[in-house]
JSON list of C-alpha atoms in Angstrom, two decimals:
[
{"chain": "P", "resi": 1, "resn": "UNK", "atom": "CA", "xyz": [15.66, 75.25, 104.12]},
{"chain": "P", "resi": 2, "resn": "UNK", "atom": "CA", "xyz": [16.95, 78.40, 105.96]},
{"chain": "P", "resi": 3, "resn": "UNK", "atom": "CA", "xyz": [15.73, 81.62, 104.63]},
{"chain": "P", "resi": 4, "resn": "UNK", "atom": "CA", "xyz": [19.17, 83.10, 104.36]},
{"chain": "P", "resi": 5, "resn": "UNK", "atom": "CA", "xyz": [18.30, 86.75, 104.02]},
{"chain": "P", "resi": 6, "resn": "UNK", "atom": "CA", "xyz": [15.41, 86.27, 107.10]},
{"chain": "P", "resi": 7, "resn": "UNK", "atom": "CA", "xyz": [18.37, 84.56, 108.84]},
{"chain": "P", "resi": 8, "resn": "UNK", "atom": "CA", "xyz": [20.61, 87.20, 108.22]},
{"chain": "P", "resi": 9, "resn": "UNK", "atom": "CA", "xyz": [18.08, 90.02, 109.34]},
{"chain": "P", "resi": 10, "resn": "UNK", "atom": "CA", "xyz": [17.09, 88.06, 112.50]},
{"chain": "P", "resi": 11, "resn": "UNK", "atom": "CA", "xyz": [20.88, 87.80, 113.43]},
{"chain": "P", "resi": 12, "resn": "UNK", "atom": "CA", "xyz": [21.45, 91.81, 112.69]},
{"chain": "P", "resi": 13, "resn": "UNK", "atom": "CA", "xyz": [21.34, 92.84, 116.28]},
{"chain": "P", "resi": 14, "resn": "UNK", "atom": "CA", "xyz": [24.03, 90.15, 117.37]},
{"chain": "P", "resi": 15, "resn": "UNK", "atom": "CA", "xyz": [27.75, 91.21, 117.26]},
{"chain": "P", "resi": 16, "resn": "UNK", "atom": "CA", "xyz": [29.43, 89.18, 114.27]},
{"chain": "P", "resi": 17, "resn": "UNK", "atom": "CA", "xyz": [31.35, 86.78, 116.87]},
{"chain": "P", "resi": 18, "resn": "UNK", "atom": "CA", "xyz": [28.16, 86.19, 118.58]},
{"chain": "P", "resi": 19, "resn": "UNK", "atom": "CA", "xyz": [26.25, 85.23, 115.31]},
{"chain": "P", "resi": 20, "resn": "UNK", "atom": "CA", "xyz": [26.02, 81.07, 116.51]},
{"chain": "P", "resi": 21, "resn": "UNK", "atom": "CA", "xyz": [22.80, 80.16, 114.50]},
{"chain": "P", "resi": 22, "resn": "UNK", "atom": "CA", "xyz": [24.03, 78.42, 110.88]},
{"chain": "P", "resi": 23, "resn": "UNK", "atom": "CA", "xyz": [20.77, 77.18, 109.49]},
{"chain": "P", "resi": 24, "resn": "UNK", "atom": "CA", "xyz": [17.15, 76.59, 110.73]},
{"chain": "P", "resi": 25, "resn": "UNK", "atom": "CA", "xyz": [14.32, 74.61, 108.98]},
{"chain": "P", "resi": 26, "resn": "UNK", "atom": "CA", "xyz": [10.80, 75.46, 110.30]},
{"chain": "P", "resi": 27, "resn": "UNK", "atom": "CA", "xyz": [8.10, 73.16, 110.12]},
{"chain": "P", "resi": 28, "resn": "UNK", "atom": "CA", "xyz": [4.38, 72.97, 111.34]},
{"chain": "P", "resi": 29, "resn": "UNK", "atom": "CA", "xyz": [2.75, 69.74, 113.03]},
{"chain": "P", "resi": 30, "resn": "UNK", "atom": "CA", "xyz": [-0.63, 70.04, 115.06]},
{"chain": "P", "resi": 31, "resn": "UNK", "atom": "CA", "xyz": [-0.62, 73.88, 114.91]},
{"chain": "P", "resi": 32, "resn": "UNK", "atom": "CA", "xyz": [2.57, 73.92, 116.47]},
{"chain": "P", "resi": 33, "resn": "UNK", "atom": "CA", "xyz": [5.78, 75.65, 114.93]},
{"chain": "P", "resi": 34, "resn": "UNK", "atom": "CA", "xyz": [9.17, 74.32, 115.48]},
{"chain": "P", "resi": 35, "resn": "UNK", "atom": "CA", "xyz": [12.54, 74.62, 114.45]},
{"chain": "P", "resi": 36, "resn": "UNK", "atom": "CA", "xyz": [15.68, 72.25, 113.94]},
{"chain": "P", "resi": 37, "resn": "UNK", "atom": "CA", "xyz": [18.94, 74.27, 113.47]},
{"chain": "P", "resi": 38, "resn": "UNK", "atom": "CA", "xyz": [22.49, 74.12, 113.36]},
{"chain": "P", "resi": 39, "resn": "UNK", "atom": "CA", "xyz": [24.91, 75.90, 115.47]},
{"chain": "P", "resi": 40, "resn": "UNK", "atom": "CA", "xyz": [28.68, 76.83, 115.59]},
{"chain": "P", "resi": 41, "resn": "UNK", "atom": "CA", "xyz": [30.69, 78.64, 117.99]},
{"chain": "P", "resi": 42, "resn": "UNK", "atom": "CA", "xyz": [34.21, 79.03, 117.03]},
{"chain": "P", "resi": 43, "resn": "UNK", "atom": "CA", "xyz": [35.22, 80.94, 119.99]},
{"chain": "P", "resi": 44, "resn": "UNK", "atom": "CA", "xyz": [33.16, 82.01, 123.17]},
{"chain": "P", "resi": 45, "resn": "UNK", "atom": "CA", "xyz": [31.96, 85.75, 122.93]},
{"chain": "P", "resi": 46, "resn": "UNK", "atom": "CA", "xyz": [32.94, 86.51, 126.78]},
{"chain": "P", "resi": 47, "resn": "UNK", "atom": "CA", "xyz": [35.14, 83.58, 128.36]},
{"chain": "P", "resi": 48, "resn": "UNK", "atom": "CA", "xyz": [38.16, 81.23, 127.82]},
{"chain": "P", "resi": 49, "resn": "UNK", "atom": "CA", "xyz": [37.44, 78.39, 126.07]},
{"chain": "P", "resi": 50, "resn": "UNK", "atom": "CA", "xyz": [35.43, 76.06, 128.41]},
{"chain": "P", "resi": 51, "resn": "UNK", "atom": "CA", "xyz": [35.37, 73.10, 125.77]},
{"chain": "P", "resi": 52, "resn": "UNK", "atom": "CA", "xyz": [31.61, 72.35, 125.90]},
{"chain": "P", "resi": 53, "resn": "UNK", "atom": "CA", "xyz": [28.52, 74.51, 125.61]},
{"chain": "P", "resi": 54, "resn": "UNK", "atom": "CA", "xyz": [27.85, 76.63, 128.77]},
{"chain": "P", "resi": 55, "resn": "UNK", "atom": "CA", "xyz": [24.44, 78.20, 130.17]},
{"chain": "P", "resi": 56, "resn": "UNK", "atom": "CA", "xyz": [25.32, 81.80, 128.73]},
{"chain": "P", "resi": 57, "resn": "UNK", "atom": "CA", "xyz": [25.90, 80.48, 124.98]},
{"chain": "P", "resi": 58, "resn": "UNK", "atom": "CA", "xyz": [22.83, 77.89, 125.43]},
{"chain": "P", "resi": 59, "resn": "UNK", "atom": "CA", "xyz": [20.70, 80.91, 126.31]},
{"chain": "P", "resi": 60, "resn": "UNK", "atom": "CA", "xyz": [22.25, 83.08, 123.29]},
{"chain": "P", "resi": 61, "resn": "UNK", "atom": "CA", "xyz": [21.68, 79.90, 120.99]},
{"chain": "P", "resi": 62, "resn": "UNK", "atom": "CA", "xyz": [17.91, 79.76, 122.43]},
{"chain": "P", "resi": 63, "resn": "UNK", "atom": "CA", "xyz": [17.42, 83.34, 121.46]},
{"chain": "P", "resi": 64, "resn": "UNK", "atom": "CA", "xyz": [18.44, 83.22, 118.11]},
{"chain": "P", "resi": 65, "resn": "UNK", "atom": "CA", "xyz": [16.71, 80.04, 117.24]},
{"chain": "P", "resi": 66, "resn": "UNK", "atom": "CA", "xyz": [13.74, 81.66, 118.99]},
{"chain": "P", "resi": 67, "resn": "UNK", "atom": "CA", "xyz": [14.00, 84.74, 117.16]},
{"chain": "P", "resi": 68, "resn": "UNK", "atom": "CA", "xyz": [14.11, 82.56, 113.66]},
{"chain": "P", "resi": 69, "resn": "UNK", "atom": "CA", "xyz": [11.21, 80.61, 114.82]},
{"chain": "P", "resi": 70, "resn": "UNK", "atom": "CA", "xyz": [9.00, 83.61, 115.52]},
{"chain": "P", "resi": 71, "resn": "UNK", "atom": "CA", "xyz": [10.04, 85.42, 112.36]},
{"chain": "P", "resi": 72, "resn": "UNK", "atom": "CA", "xyz": [9.65, 82.36, 109.98]},
{"chain": "P", "resi": 73, "resn": "UNK", "atom": "CA", "xyz": [6.17, 81.74, 111.76]},
{"chain": "P", "resi": 74, "resn": "UNK", "atom": "CA", "xyz": [5.05, 85.15, 110.81]},
{"chain": "P", "resi": 75, "resn": "UNK", "atom": "CA", "xyz": [6.25, 85.48, 107.55]},
{"chain": "P", "resi": 76, "resn": "UNK", "atom": "CA", "xyz": [4.76, 81.95, 106.40]},
{"chain": "P", "resi": 77, "resn": "UNK", "atom": "CA", "xyz": [1.76, 82.30, 108.81]},
{"chain": "P", "resi": 78, "resn": "UNK", "atom": "CA", "xyz": [2.56, 79.18, 110.72]},
{"chain": "P", "resi": 79, "resn": "UNK", "atom": "CA", "xyz": [1.39, 78.03, 114.32]},
{"chain": "P", "resi": 80, "resn": "UNK", "atom": "CA", "xyz": [-0.72, 79.99, 116.63]},
{"chain": "P", "resi": 81, "resn": "UNK", "atom": "CA", "xyz": [-0.51, 83.24, 118.34]},
{"chain": "P", "resi": 82, "resn": "UNK", "atom": "CA", "xyz": [1.28, 85.27, 115.82]},
{"chain": "P", "resi": 83, "resn": "UNK", "atom": "CA", "xyz": [-1.28, 85.16, 113.20]},
{"chain": "P", "resi": 84, "resn": "UNK", "atom": "CA", "xyz": [-2.09, 88.84, 112.95]},
{"chain": "P", "resi": 85, "resn": "UNK", "atom": "CA", "xyz": [1.68, 90.06, 112.92]},
{"chain": "P", "resi": 86, "resn": "UNK", "atom": "CA", "xyz": [3.33, 91.20, 109.92]},
{"chain": "P", "resi": 87, "resn": "UNK", "atom": "CA", "xyz": [7.31, 91.28, 109.38]},
{"chain": "P", "resi": 88, "resn": "UNK", "atom": "CA", "xyz": [7.34, 94.79, 110.80]},
{"chain": "P", "resi": 89, "resn": "UNK", "atom": "CA", "xyz": [5.54, 93.89, 113.59]},
{"chain": "P", "resi": 90, "resn": "UNK", "atom": "CA", "xyz": [8.38, 91.18, 114.29]},
{"chain": "P", "resi": 91, "resn": "UNK", "atom": "CA", "xyz": [11.09, 93.54, 113.78]},
{"chain": "P", "resi": 92, "resn": "UNK", "atom": "CA", "xyz": [9.72, 96.20, 115.99]},
{"chain": "P", "resi": 93, "resn": "UNK", "atom": "CA", "xyz": [8.93, 93.79, 118.98]},
{"chain": "P", "resi": 94, "resn": "UNK", "atom": "CA", "xyz": [12.05, 91.84, 118.26]},
{"chain": "P", "resi": 95, "resn": "UNK", "atom": "CA", "xyz": [14.39, 92.96, 121.20]},
{"chain": "P", "resi": 96, "resn": "UNK", "atom": "CA", "xyz": [12.31, 95.21, 123.49]},
{"chain": "P", "resi": 97, "resn": "UNK", "atom": "CA", "xyz": [9.12, 93.12, 123.82]},
{"chain": "P", "resi": 98, "resn": "UNK", "atom": "CA", "xyz": [10.07, 89.45, 123.56]},
{"chain": "P", "resi": 99, "resn": "UNK", "atom": "CA", "xyz": [10.97, 88.61, 126.83]},
{"chain": "P", "resi": 100, "resn": "UNK", "atom": "CA", "xyz": [12.19, 85.35, 128.88]},
{"chain": "P", "resi": 101, "resn": "UNK", "atom": "CA", "xyz": [10.31, 85.05, 131.67]},
{"chain": "P", "resi": 102, "resn": "UNK", "atom": "CA", "xyz": [11.88, 81.94, 132.77]},
{"chain": "P", "resi": 103, "resn": "UNK", "atom": "CA", "xyz": [14.78, 79.82, 131.45]},
{"chain": "P", "resi": 104, "resn": "UNK", "atom": "CA", "xyz": [16.09, 76.12, 132.66]},
{"chain": "P", "resi": 105, "resn": "UNK", "atom": "CA", "xyz": [18.50, 74.01, 131.13]},
{"chain": "P", "resi": 106, "resn": "UNK", "atom": "CA", "xyz": [19.39, 70.65, 132.07]},
{"chain": "P", "resi": 107, "resn": "UNK", "atom": "CA", "xyz": [23.04, 69.55, 130.85]},
{"chain": "P", "resi": 108, "resn": "UNK", "atom": "CA", "xyz": [22.85, 66.08, 130.38]},
{"chain": "P", "resi": 109, "resn": "UNK", "atom": "CA", "xyz": [26.35, 65.53, 128.90]},
{"chain": "P", "resi": 110, "resn": "UNK", "atom": "CA", "xyz": [28.86, 67.94, 127.67]},
{"chain": "P", "resi": 111, "resn": "UNK", "atom": "CA", "xyz": [28.16, 69.41, 124.22]},
{"chain": "P", "resi": 112, "resn": "UNK", "atom": "CA", "xyz": [30.57, 70.38, 121.92]},
{"chain": "P", "resi": 113, "resn": "UNK", "atom": "CA", "xyz": [30.37, 74.03, 121.04]},
{"chain": "P", "resi": 114, "resn": "UNK", "atom": "CA", "xyz": [31.81, 73.82, 117.36]},
{"chain": "P", "resi": 115, "resn": "UNK", "atom": "CA", "xyz": [29.37, 71.94, 115.62]},
{"chain": "P", "resi": 116, "resn": "UNK", "atom": "CA", "xyz": [25.91, 70.93, 117.35]},
{"chain": "P", "resi": 117, "resn": "UNK", "atom": "CA", "xyz": [22.02, 70.97, 116.62]},
{"chain": "P", "resi": 118, "resn": "UNK", "atom": "CA", "xyz": [19.25, 72.35, 118.30]},
{"chain": "P", "resi": 119, "resn": "UNK", "atom": "CA", "xyz": [15.59, 71.83, 118.01]},
{"chain": "P", "resi": 120, "resn": "UNK", "atom": "CA", "xyz": [12.94, 74.30, 119.57]},
{"chain": "P", "resi": 121, "resn": "UNK", "atom": "CA", "xyz": [9.08, 73.98, 119.74]},
{"chain": "P", "resi": 122, "resn": "UNK", "atom": "CA", "xyz": [6.21, 76.30, 120.98]},
{"chain": "P", "resi": 123, "resn": "UNK", "atom": "CA", "xyz": [4.04, 74.06, 123.08]},
{"chain": "P", "resi": 124, "resn": "UNK", "atom": "CA", "xyz": [1.81, 76.79, 123.66]},
{"chain": "P", "resi": 125, "resn": "UNK", "atom": "CA", "xyz": [1.06, 80.49, 122.78]},
{"chain": "P", "resi": 126, "resn": "UNK", "atom": "CA", "xyz": [-1.90, 82.16, 124.43]},
{"chain": "P", "resi": 127, "resn": "UNK", "atom": "CA", "xyz": [-3.09, 85.62, 124.93]},
{"chain": "P", "resi": 128, "resn": "UNK", "atom": "CA", "xyz": [-3.35, 86.93, 128.21]},
{"chain": "P", "resi": 129, "resn": "UNK", "atom": "CA", "xyz": [-4.99, 90.12, 129.54]},
{"chain": "P", "resi": 130, "resn": "UNK", "atom": "CA", "xyz": [-4.40, 90.38, 133.53]},
{"chain": "P", "resi": 131, "resn": "UNK", "atom": "CA", "xyz": [-7.16, 92.54, 135.14]},
{"chain": "P", "resi": 132, "resn": "UNK", "atom": "CA", "xyz": [-6.04, 96.42, 134.88]},
{"chain": "P", "resi": 133, "resn": "UNK", "atom": "CA", "xyz": [-2.73, 95.37, 132.51]},
{"chain": "P", "resi": 134, "resn": "UNK", "atom": "CA", "xyz": [-1.99, 95.39, 129.10]},
{"chain": "P", "resi": 135, "resn": "UNK", "atom": "CA", "xyz": [-2.69, 92.12, 126.99]},
{"chain": "P", "resi": 136, "resn": "UNK", "atom": "CA", "xyz": [0.22, 89.99, 126.29]},
{"chain": "P", "resi": 137, "resn": "UNK", "atom": "CA", "xyz": [1.42, 86.83, 124.42]},
{"chain": "P", "resi": 138, "resn": "UNK", "atom": "CA", "xyz": [2.50, 83.84, 127.23]},
{"chain": "P", "resi": 139, "resn": "UNK", "atom": "CA", "xyz": [4.37, 81.48, 125.46]},
{"chain": "P", "resi": 140, "resn": "UNK", "atom": "CA", "xyz": [5.72, 77.76, 126.55]},
{"chain": "P", "resi": 141, "resn": "UNK", "atom": "CA", "xyz": [8.57, 76.35, 124.64]},
{"chain": "P", "resi": 142, "resn": "UNK", "atom": "CA", "xyz": [11.11, 73.50, 125.11]},
{"chain": "P", "resi": 143, "resn": "UNK", "atom": "CA", "xyz": [14.42, 73.33, 123.68]},
{"chain": "P", "resi": 144, "resn": "UNK", "atom": "CA", "xyz": [17.28, 70.48, 123.35]},
{"chain": "P", "resi": 145, "resn": "UNK", "atom": "CA", "xyz": [21.09, 70.58, 121.98]},
{"chain": "P", "resi": 146, "resn": "UNK", "atom": "CA", "xyz": [22.84, 67.71, 120.56]},
{"chain": "P", "resi": 147, "resn": "UNK", "atom": "CA", "xyz": [26.26, 67.00, 119.30]},
{"chain": "P", "resi": 148, "resn": "UNK", "atom": "CA", "xyz": [27.48, 64.32, 116.85]},
{"chain": "P", "resi": 149, "resn": "UNK", "atom": "CA", "xyz": [28.87, 62.22, 120.14]},
{"chain": "P", "resi": 150, "resn": "UNK", "atom": "CA", "xyz": [26.91, 61.91, 123.04]},
{"chain": "P", "resi": 151, "resn": "UNK", "atom": "CA", "xyz": [26.15, 65.62, 124.14]},
{"chain": "P", "resi": 152, "resn": "UNK", "atom": "CA", "xyz": [22.96, 66.57, 125.48]},
{"chain": "P", "resi": 153, "resn": "UNK", "atom": "CA", "xyz": [21.21, 69.73, 126.65]},
{"chain": "P", "resi": 154, "resn": "UNK", "atom": "CA", "xyz": [17.47, 70.24, 126.97]},
{"chain": "P", "resi": 155, "resn": "UNK", "atom": "CA", "xyz": [15.25, 72.68, 128.68]},
{"chain": "P", "resi": 156, "resn": "UNK", "atom": "CA", "xyz": [12.16, 74.91, 128.81]},
{"chain": "P", "resi": 157, "resn": "UNK", "atom": "CA", "xyz": [11.60, 78.54, 128.64]},
{"chain": "P", "resi": 158, "resn": "UNK", "atom": "CA", "xyz": [8.41, 80.77, 129.06]},
{"chain": "P", "resi": 159, "resn": "UNK", "atom": "CA", "xyz": [8.06, 83.90, 127.00]},
{"chain": "P", "resi": 160, "resn": "UNK", "atom": "CA", "xyz": [6.27, 86.85, 127.86]},
{"chain": "P", "resi": 161, "resn": "UNK", "atom": "CA", "xyz": [5.56, 88.75, 124.37]},
{"chain": "P", "resi": 162, "resn": "UNK", "atom": "CA", "xyz": [4.44, 92.51, 125.69]},
{"chain": "P", "resi": 163, "resn": "UNK", "atom": "CA", "xyz": [2.81, 95.49, 123.70]},
{"chain": "P", "resi": 164, "resn": "UNK", "atom": "CA", "xyz": [1.68, 93.27, 121.20]},
{"chain": "P", "resi": 165, "resn": "UNK", "atom": "CA", "xyz": [-0.52, 94.65, 118.32]}
]
């Protein structure tokens, strides 16, 4: 079930017309946290209507899904990598320190942006400490979007979470 208060706070940094994540259910399996989400993009925040989910909005949806998944994982003590975090840590790190180091998406068939679902999972979250550098969390994730028809998009993203506690 979606934690409405948490979702609202996670989406606070977004402009009102860019809040695409409508609901999210977070689960854990084999030590990995994942989310199943519902999205709606009534109108693009930056371009005339293309009639399909585009790469910019796929990335915005990924961000929102990922932020909620991390916040809920911290709140519930799910998955690996965020065990020592508090929600205050998450709020402090949400915008400045959670970086998308790599993002790829594969559009198999056009996805209807007005109503579609998304899923995301953390494949790995590891703490790294490069020689002479500051420690950070390295996270490998996978995501996918589908609509009620045959629309489909999937991809992977690598996160670097810096300035960690």
